[in-house]
Short mmCIF file of C-alpha atoms in Angstrom, two decimals:
data_model
loop_
_atom_site.label_atom_id
_atom_site.label_comp_id
_atom_site.label_asym_id
_atom_site.label_seq_id
_atom_site.Cartn_x
_atom_site.Cartn_y
_atom_site.Cartn_z
CA MET A 10 87.21 128.39 207.36
CA PHE A 11 88.69 125.86 209.76
CA GLU A 12 90.19 123.90 206.87
CA ARG A 13 91.79 127.07 205.49
CA LEU A 14 93.35 127.92 208.85
CA ARG A 15 94.60 124.35 209.16
CA ASP A 16 96.18 124.52 205.72
CA ILE A 17 97.98 127.76 206.66
CA PHE A 18 99.05 127.14 210.27
CA VAL A 19 99.21 123.36 210.68
CA VAL A 20 100.03 121.70 207.37
CA PRO A 21 103.37 123.54 206.86
CA TRP A 22 104.68 122.17 210.16
CA LEU A 23 103.43 118.69 209.41
CA ASP A 24 105.31 118.90 206.11
CA ALA A 25 108.38 120.20 207.94
CA ALA A 26 108.37 117.16 210.20
CA THR A 27 108.18 114.73 207.27
CA LEU A 28 109.23 116.03 203.86
CA PHE A 29 110.66 119.55 204.16
CA TRP A 30 112.79 119.15 207.30
CA PRO A 31 116.06 119.54 205.29
CA ILE A 32 115.00 123.10 204.40
CA VAL A 33 114.46 123.99 208.06
CA VAL A 34 117.63 122.25 209.25
CA GLU A 35 119.89 123.70 206.54
CA GLY A 36 118.35 127.14 206.96
CA ALA A 37 118.90 127.07 210.73
CA LEU A 38 122.49 125.84 210.34
CA VAL A 39 123.36 128.49 207.77
CA SER A 40 121.64 131.29 209.70
CA CYS A 41 123.29 130.35 213.00
CA ALA A 42 126.78 129.96 211.50
CA LEU A 43 126.61 133.26 209.62
CA GLY A 44 124.86 135.04 212.48
CA LEU A 45 127.52 134.06 215.05
CA LEU A 46 130.34 135.32 212.84
CA GLY A 47 128.31 138.38 211.94
CA CYS A 48 128.22 139.44 215.60
CA PHE A 49 131.96 140.13 215.50
CA LEU A 50 131.64 142.07 212.26
CA VAL A 51 128.78 144.20 213.62
CA ILE A 52 130.71 145.10 216.79
CA ARG A 53 133.90 145.81 214.85
CA GLY A 54 132.03 148.05 212.43
CA MET A 55 133.04 145.74 209.57
CA SER A 56 129.64 144.80 208.21
CA LEU A 57 130.65 146.13 204.81
CA LEU A 58 133.63 143.79 204.87
CA GLY A 59 131.33 140.80 205.40
CA ASP A 60 129.12 141.99 202.55
CA ALA A 61 132.10 142.44 200.26
CA LEU A 62 133.73 139.16 201.24
CA SER A 63 130.62 137.22 200.28
CA HIS A 64 131.09 138.58 196.75
CA ALA A 65 134.88 138.43 196.63
CA VAL A 66 135.00 134.64 197.07
CA LEU A 67 133.11 134.18 193.80
CA PRO A 68 136.29 133.64 191.71
CA GLY A 69 137.40 130.97 194.20
CA ILE A 70 134.06 129.23 193.85
CA ALA A 71 134.31 129.31 190.08
CA ILE A 72 137.91 128.03 190.01
CA GLY A 73 137.18 125.32 192.56
CA PHE A 74 134.10 124.25 190.62
CA PHE A 75 136.05 123.99 187.38
CA VAL A 76 138.78 121.96 189.10
CA SER A 77 136.27 119.58 190.67
CA ALA A 78 134.47 119.24 187.33
CA ARG A 79 137.74 118.28 185.67
CA PHE A 80 138.65 115.60 188.21
CA GLY A 81 135.23 114.27 189.06
CA HIS A 82 131.62 115.17 189.77
CA ALA A 83 131.23 118.90 190.40
CA SER A 84 128.91 120.34 193.02
CA LEU A 85 128.86 123.36 195.29
CA SER A 86 129.70 121.09 198.24
CA SER A 87 132.97 119.97 196.63
CA PRO A 88 136.04 120.37 198.89
CA TRP A 89 137.84 122.05 195.97
CA ILE A 90 135.31 124.88 196.11
CA LEU A 91 135.74 125.28 199.87
CA VAL A 92 139.51 125.43 199.50
CA GLY A 93 139.46 127.78 196.52
CA ALA A 94 136.97 130.22 198.00
CA THR A 95 138.67 130.27 201.42
CA VAL A 96 142.04 131.02 199.84
CA VAL A 97 140.56 133.75 197.63
CA GLY A 98 138.69 135.24 200.60
CA LEU A 99 141.89 135.46 202.65
CA LEU A 100 143.72 136.89 199.64
CA ALA A 101 141.04 139.57 199.30
CA ALA A 102 141.30 140.47 203.01
CA VAL A 103 145.09 140.77 202.69
CA LEU A 104 144.77 142.94 199.56
CA VAL A 105 142.34 145.28 201.31
CA GLU A 106 144.74 145.66 204.24
CA MET A 107 147.68 146.25 201.91
CA VAL A 108 145.84 148.87 199.88
CA ARG A 109 144.73 150.61 203.08
CA THR A 110 148.15 150.62 204.77
CA GLN A 111 150.43 151.03 201.74
CA SER A 112 148.54 153.87 200.04
CA ARG A 113 146.49 156.93 200.85
CA VAL A 114 143.31 155.08 199.94
CA LYS A 115 140.98 154.67 202.91
CA GLU A 116 139.43 151.38 204.00
CA ASP A 117 136.02 151.95 202.43
CA ALA A 118 137.61 152.81 199.09
CA SER A 119 139.95 149.80 199.28
CA LEU A 120 136.93 147.58 199.91
CA GLY A 121 135.21 148.99 196.86
CA ILE A 122 138.28 148.51 194.70
CA VAL A 123 139.22 144.97 195.73
CA PHE A 124 135.89 143.27 196.26
CA THR A 125 133.99 144.67 193.31
CA THR A 126 136.89 143.74 191.04
CA MET A 127 137.03 140.19 192.38
CA PHE A 128 133.26 139.81 192.15
CA ALA A 129 133.38 141.01 188.55
CA LEU A 130 136.14 138.48 187.85
CA GLY A 131 133.98 135.73 189.31
CA VAL A 132 131.00 136.76 187.17
CA VAL A 133 133.24 136.75 184.08
CA LEU A 134 134.51 133.25 184.88
CA ILE A 135 131.02 131.89 185.49
CA SER A 136 129.56 133.54 182.40
CA ARG A 137 132.44 132.44 180.19
CA TYR A 138 133.06 128.93 181.44
CA GLY A 139 130.08 128.08 183.65
CA GLY A 140 128.27 126.26 180.87
CA GLN A 141 131.18 123.90 180.42
CA ALA A 142 131.11 122.94 184.09
CA ASP A 143 127.32 123.07 184.60
CA LEU A 144 127.62 125.97 187.03
CA ASP A 145 124.37 127.90 187.34
CA PRO A 146 124.98 131.61 188.03
CA GLY A 147 121.53 131.95 189.58
CA CYS A 148 122.26 129.18 192.08
CA VAL A 149 125.53 130.85 193.08
CA LEU A 150 123.95 134.27 193.48
CA TYR A 151 120.57 133.34 195.00
CA GLY A 152 120.91 129.74 196.20
CA ASN A 153 118.39 126.92 196.06
CA ILE A 154 117.68 125.66 199.56
CA GLU A 155 114.70 123.66 198.34
CA HIS A 156 117.17 121.34 196.57
CA PHE A 157 118.18 119.91 199.96
CA VAL A 158 114.87 118.06 200.07
CA LEU A 159 116.26 115.85 197.29
CA LYS A 160 119.62 115.31 199.03
CA PRO A 161 119.12 115.64 202.80
CA ASP A 162 122.62 114.30 203.55
CA ALA A 163 123.99 117.58 202.15
CA VAL A 164 123.15 119.31 205.46
CA TRP A 165 126.10 117.61 207.17
CA PRO A 166 128.88 119.86 205.81
CA MET A 167 127.13 122.92 207.21
CA ALA A 168 126.58 121.12 210.52
CA VAL A 169 130.31 120.37 210.74
CA ILE A 170 131.21 123.97 209.95
CA LEU A 171 128.81 125.28 212.60
CA GLY A 172 130.34 122.87 215.09
CA LEU A 173 133.84 124.14 214.23
CA ILE A 174 132.68 127.74 214.63
CA LEU A 175 131.26 126.99 218.08
CA ILE A 176 134.47 125.24 219.12
CA GLY A 177 136.54 128.14 217.81
CA ILE A 178 134.46 130.74 219.65
CA VAL A 179 134.70 128.82 222.94
CA ALA A 180 138.42 128.10 222.55
CA PHE A 181 139.42 131.62 221.47
CA TYR A 182 136.71 133.66 223.16
CA ARG A 183 139.05 135.95 225.10
CA PRO A 184 141.26 136.89 222.10
CA LEU A 185 138.13 137.42 220.01
CA LEU A 186 136.51 139.53 222.73
CA VAL A 187 139.48 141.80 223.38
CA SER A 188 140.54 142.26 219.74
CA THR A 189 136.93 142.92 218.72
CA PHE A 190 136.41 145.78 221.15
CA ASP A 191 139.95 147.21 221.27
CA ARG A 192 142.62 146.06 218.82
CA SER A 193 145.32 148.21 220.47
CA LEU A 194 144.59 146.72 223.88
CA ALA A 195 144.74 143.23 222.40
CA VAL A 196 148.20 143.91 220.99
CA SER A 197 149.39 145.42 224.29
CA VAL A 198 148.42 142.30 226.27
CA GLY A 199 150.13 139.96 223.82
CA ILE A 200 147.18 138.88 221.66
CA ALA A 201 147.99 138.41 217.98
CA ALA A 202 145.19 140.67 216.74
CA GLY A 203 146.24 140.22 213.11
CA ALA A 204 146.06 136.43 213.36
CA VAL A 205 142.64 136.71 215.03
CA HIS A 206 141.43 138.97 212.23
CA TYR A 207 142.59 136.70 209.42
CA GLY A 208 141.35 133.64 211.28
CA LEU A 209 137.93 135.27 211.44
CA MET A 210 138.12 136.11 207.73
CA GLY A 211 139.06 132.52 206.92
CA ALA A 212 136.15 131.14 208.94
CA LEU A 213 133.85 133.66 207.31
CA SER A 214 135.00 132.73 203.80
CA LEU A 215 134.52 129.03 204.52
CA THR A 216 131.06 129.57 205.98
CA ILE A 217 129.92 131.82 203.16
CA VAL A 218 130.99 129.28 200.57
CA ALA A 219 129.27 126.44 202.41
CA SER A 220 126.08 128.49 202.50
CA PHE A 221 126.06 129.38 198.79
CA GLU A 222 124.17 126.27 197.72
CA ALA A 223 121.43 127.15 200.19
CA VAL A 224 121.14 130.94 200.01
CA GLY A 225 123.67 132.20 197.45
CA ALA A 226 125.98 135.21 197.63
CA ILE A 227 123.25 137.84 197.89
CA LEU A 228 121.08 136.41 200.67
CA ALA A 229 124.15 135.26 202.63
CA VAL A 230 124.82 138.93 203.36
CA ALA A 231 121.41 139.33 205.02
CA LEU A 232 121.88 136.21 207.15
CA LEU A 233 125.40 137.36 208.05
CA ILE A 234 124.46 140.82 209.33
CA MET A 235 120.79 140.67 210.34
CA PRO A 236 120.93 138.36 213.43
CA GLY A 237 123.92 140.17 214.94
CA ALA A 238 122.49 143.62 214.25
CA THR A 239 119.19 142.54 215.81
CA ALA A 240 120.92 141.11 218.89
CA ARG A 241 122.92 144.34 219.22
CA LEU A 242 119.67 146.20 219.83
CA TRP A 243 118.97 144.06 222.90
CA THR A 244 122.34 143.85 224.64
CA GLN A 245 125.85 145.31 224.90
CA ARG A 246 127.47 142.06 226.11
CA LEU A 247 129.14 139.91 223.46
CA SER A 248 128.28 136.60 225.14
CA THR A 249 124.58 137.49 225.35
CA MET A 250 124.70 138.87 221.83
CA LEU A 251 125.96 135.53 220.48
CA TRP A 252 123.14 133.62 222.16
CA LEU A 253 120.53 136.08 220.97
CA SER A 254 121.83 136.08 217.40
CA ALA A 255 121.53 132.29 217.28
CA GLY A 256 117.98 132.51 218.64
CA PHE A 257 116.98 135.18 216.15
CA ALA A 258 118.57 133.16 213.33
CA ILE A 259 116.53 130.07 214.21
CA ALA A 260 113.34 132.13 214.62
CA GLY A 261 113.91 133.75 211.21
CA THR A 262 114.41 130.34 209.64
CA LEU A 263 111.17 128.95 211.08
CA ILE A 264 109.13 132.01 210.12
CA GLY A 265 110.75 132.13 206.67
CA TYR A 266 110.03 128.46 206.00
CA TRP A 267 106.41 128.96 207.03
CA LEU A 268 106.04 132.00 204.77
CA SER A 269 107.58 130.14 201.82
CA HIS A 270 105.27 127.14 202.09
CA ALA A 271 102.91 126.54 199.17
CA ASN A 272 99.89 127.08 201.43
CA VAL A 273 101.09 130.53 202.54
CA LEU A 274 103.10 132.61 200.01
CA ASN A 275 104.56 129.82 197.85
CA THR A 276 107.87 131.61 197.37
CA SER A 277 111.62 131.00 197.67
CA ALA A 278 112.51 129.70 201.13
CA GLY A 279 115.92 131.41 201.17
CA ALA A 280 114.43 134.80 200.34
CA ALA A 281 111.62 134.30 202.85
CA ILE A 282 114.12 133.47 205.60
CA ALA A 283 116.05 136.67 204.86
CA ALA A 284 112.82 138.69 204.81
CA ALA A 285 111.74 137.14 208.12
CA GLY A 286 115.08 138.16 209.59
CA PHE A 287 114.37 141.74 208.62
CA GLY A 288 110.92 141.48 210.18
CA ILE A 289 112.49 140.39 213.48
CA PHE A 290 114.99 143.25 213.22
CA LEU A 291 112.16 145.72 212.60
CA VAL A 292 110.21 144.51 215.65
CA SER A 293 113.36 144.67 217.79
CA TRP A 294 114.09 148.16 216.50
CA LEU A 295 110.65 149.19 217.73
CA ILE A 296 110.42 147.45 221.12
CA SER A 297 113.92 146.62 222.41
CA PRO A 298 114.33 147.96 225.97
CA SER A 299 117.13 150.48 225.47
CA GLN A 300 117.50 150.97 221.70
CA GLY A 301 113.90 150.57 220.52
CA LEU A 302 112.05 153.49 218.99
CA VAL A 303 109.08 152.99 221.31
CA SER A 304 111.19 152.75 224.47
CA ARG A 305 113.23 155.81 223.48
CA TRP A 306 110.04 157.72 222.73
CA ILE A 307 108.68 156.78 226.15
CA ALA A 308 111.97 157.80 227.79
CA ARG A 309 111.94 161.17 226.00
CA ARG A 310 108.31 161.71 226.96
CA ARG A 311 109.08 160.96 230.61
CA LEU A 312 112.05 163.32 230.50
CA VAL A 313 109.94 166.13 229.03
CA ARG A 314 107.34 165.62 231.76
CA LYS A 315 110.03 165.52 234.45
CA ILE A 316 111.61 168.76 233.23
CA ALA A 317 108.21 170.45 232.99
CA LEU A 318 107.31 169.45 236.56
CA GLU A 319 110.65 170.56 237.93
CA ASN A 320 110.38 173.89 236.12
CA LEU A 321 106.93 174.30 237.65
CA ILE A 322 108.01 173.70 241.25
CA LYS A 323 111.01 175.99 240.73
CA THR A 324 108.72 178.73 239.45
CA ILE A 325 106.27 178.20 242.32
CA ALA A 326 109.15 178.61 244.79
CA GLU A 327 110.33 181.78 243.07
CA LEU A 328 106.85 183.36 242.91
CA ALA A 329 105.93 182.27 246.42
CA SER A 330 108.69 184.44 247.84
CA SER A 331 106.87 187.48 246.44
CA GLY A 332 103.43 186.17 247.40
CA ASP A 333 102.31 185.88 243.76
CA ALA A 334 102.08 182.09 243.10
CA ASP A 335 98.53 182.02 241.74
CA VAL A 336 97.69 180.01 238.64
CA SER A 337 97.52 182.95 236.26
CA SER A 338 100.93 184.22 237.36
CA LEU A 339 102.43 180.77 236.89
CA ARG A 340 100.91 180.51 233.43
CA ARG A 341 102.33 183.88 232.40
CA GLU A 342 105.77 183.17 233.86
CA LEU A 343 106.11 179.75 232.19
CA ASN A 344 104.26 180.76 229.00
CA TRP A 345 102.14 177.60 229.22
CA SER A 346 98.58 176.85 228.26
CA ASP A 347 95.98 175.99 230.89
CA ARG A 348 96.15 172.37 229.73
CA ASP A 349 99.95 172.11 230.12
CA LEU A 350 99.86 173.74 233.53
CA SER A 351 97.02 171.50 234.70
CA ARG A 352 98.85 168.35 233.59
CA ALA A 353 102.14 169.32 235.24
CA ALA A 354 100.36 170.35 238.42
CA GLY A 355 98.48 167.06 238.46
CA ARG A 356 101.75 165.12 238.25
CA GLY A 357 103.15 167.27 241.06
CA VAL A 358 100.15 166.50 243.26
CA GLN A 359 100.53 162.76 242.56
CA ARG A 360 104.19 162.87 243.59
CA GLY A 361 103.39 164.83 246.73
CA TRP A 362 105.39 167.88 245.61
CA ILE A 363 102.48 170.29 245.09
CA ALA A 364 99.33 171.09 247.03
CA GLU A 365 96.35 173.00 245.62
CA ARG A 366 94.90 175.63 247.94
CA ALA A 367 92.08 177.94 246.89
CA GLY A 368 93.17 178.34 243.28
CA ARG A 369 96.81 178.64 244.18
CA LEU A 370 99.61 176.09 243.94
CA ALA A 371 101.92 175.64 246.92
CA LEU A 372 104.87 173.36 247.50
CA THR A 373 104.87 170.64 250.10
CA GLN A 374 107.98 170.07 252.19
CA VAL A 375 109.18 167.47 249.70
CA GLY A 376 108.50 169.79 246.78
CA ALA A 377 110.26 172.71 248.46
CA ALA A 378 113.33 170.54 249.08
CA ARG A 379 113.34 169.49 245.44
CA ALA A 380 113.06 173.12 244.32
CA ARG A 381 116.01 174.09 246.54
CA ARG A 382 118.09 171.27 245.08
CA LEU A 383 117.32 172.48 241.54
CA ALA A 384 118.25 176.04 242.49
CA ASP A 385 121.52 174.82 244.02
CA ALA A 386 122.29 172.78 240.89
CA HIS A 387 121.59 175.81 238.71
CA LEU A 388 123.90 178.07 240.71
CA ALA A 389 126.64 175.42 240.91
CA TRP A 390 126.62 174.89 237.16
CA GLU A 391 126.62 178.63 236.46
CA ALA A 392 129.65 179.01 238.73
CA TYR A 393 131.39 176.11 237.01
CA LEU A 394 130.85 177.59 233.53
CA GLN A 395 132.15 180.97 234.64
CA ARG A 396 135.13 179.50 236.47
CA GLU A 397 136.27 176.83 234.00
CA LEU A 398 135.12 178.20 230.63
CA LYS A 399 135.37 181.91 231.50
CA LEU A 400 131.88 182.57 230.16
CA PRO A 401 130.30 185.93 230.96
CA THR A 402 127.45 186.00 233.47
CA ASP A 403 124.77 186.70 230.88
CA HIS A 404 125.78 183.59 228.85
CA VAL A 405 125.45 180.90 231.51
CA HIS A 406 121.82 181.06 232.60
CA ASP A 407 120.25 179.20 229.66
CA ALA A 408 122.83 176.41 229.78
CA ALA A 409 122.35 176.00 233.53
CA GLU A 410 118.58 176.00 233.03
CA TRP A 411 118.90 172.76 231.05
CA ILE A 412 121.70 170.96 232.89
CA GLU A 413 120.19 171.44 236.35
CA HIS A 414 117.71 168.64 235.62
CA TYR A 415 120.48 166.10 234.97
CA LEU A 416 122.91 166.74 237.83
CA GLU A 417 122.94 164.20 240.65
CA GLU A 418 123.16 165.26 244.30
CA GLU A 419 126.79 164.17 244.60
CA LYS A 420 127.77 166.17 241.50
CA VAL A 421 126.07 169.29 242.81
CA SER A 422 127.93 168.97 246.13
CA GLN A 423 131.24 168.45 244.29
CA LEU A 424 130.70 171.53 242.12
CA ALA A 425 129.75 173.57 245.17
CA LYS A 426 132.96 172.53 246.98
CA GLU A 427 135.11 173.33 243.95
CA GLY A 428 133.55 176.77 243.74
#
C-alpha cells in the first residue's frame, strides 16, 4: 500500500525534478502567458474573440511553416510561423471590425464569418500541403507538450514571450485598464483605444502561435479563458485578477502534470492541464466568497431568515396592540407551521428582540425599536410609490412589504422628508 501511494504522490514529482521538468515549465509558461491576456478578454466580454483568434491564425501557421520548410528546417518554433500567424491574426481582427462597422452584420456574426472561414482555409492548406512540409495536423490542433522533454531548450521562446507580456502590461497598464472597462472614457482622455485593442490582438496572436507546439489550437482556448474566468470569480480588481490568474494557471499546470503521469492516469499532459484548469474553476465557482454557489446559497438563506424574523416582530407588534399576540394568533396571521414559527422565534430570542412569556411572544425594547423602523420604512416606501409612480393605494402594500427589509435608516429618513 505504501509503495502504491509513493508511486502516485511522490514519484511524479521526483520525475518532474529530473526528467519531465520541461513539461512543467513549458506548461506553466504557456498557461501564465495565455491566462494574463485572457483576463482582458474576459473583462471586455471578448472571450469568443480569443477562441476564434486561436483558430483564425491557422492559415498563418501553415504559410509560415511552408516558407520555413522551403528555406531551411521547419518547426513550429520557426520565426516565419510567428510572423505569419501574427500578421494573419491582426488581419482577422481588422476584418471582423470592418464587417461589424461597414455592414449590418453584428459582431458575433462577423466573428463566425471571418474566423470559421480562416480556420477552414488553414485546414485546407494543412491537409493539401502538410505532407510536403511534414506538418502534422494533430500537433497543430492538439499540441504535444511531452515533446519538450526531448528538446528542453525549446521552452525559451515561450519564456521570452511571457517576459514581453509582463513588460507590456506594466508599461501600458493604465491604457489597458481604462480601455478594458470603458472604451469611450479611454478615447475621451486621449488614450488610443484602437491601438490598444490591436496591440492586444497582436500579442494574443503571437502567444497563441508560440503555444501551439505545446497545447495546440483547441486546448489553447481553455488555457486562454479558464484562468481569467476563475480569477474573475474571486475579485473585481484587474490587478488582483492578473495575479490570481497566474496563480491558477501554475496550479492547473502542476495538477495537470501530476494527473498525466504514467503512475496516475497516463494521459496527455496538455489535455490534463486544461482539465485541471476546469477543476479549479469548478471549485472556485462553488466556494468563492462573493460569486460562489455555496456562498450565494448561504447569503440567500440568511436573507430568508432575516426577512422571516423581521416579519415576525412586525406581526407581534401589530397583534400586541390588540392584546392578541399569542402563538396561535401569530401562526394564523403569518400562515406558518409550528416549526417555522419556533425557529424564527428562537432566532429572535438569541438576538434579544423577542421574549417568551407564558406561551406568548413579546418584543423587547430593541425588538420594538426594530419593528417601528420596519413600519416606518413600509410607510415611507408606500408614500414614495404613490407620489412618484402614481400607483393606487391598493397596489403599493405588497411592494412595500418586500422593500422594507432592504432600506437603510438614512434612506428611510430621506424618503420621509421628501414625503
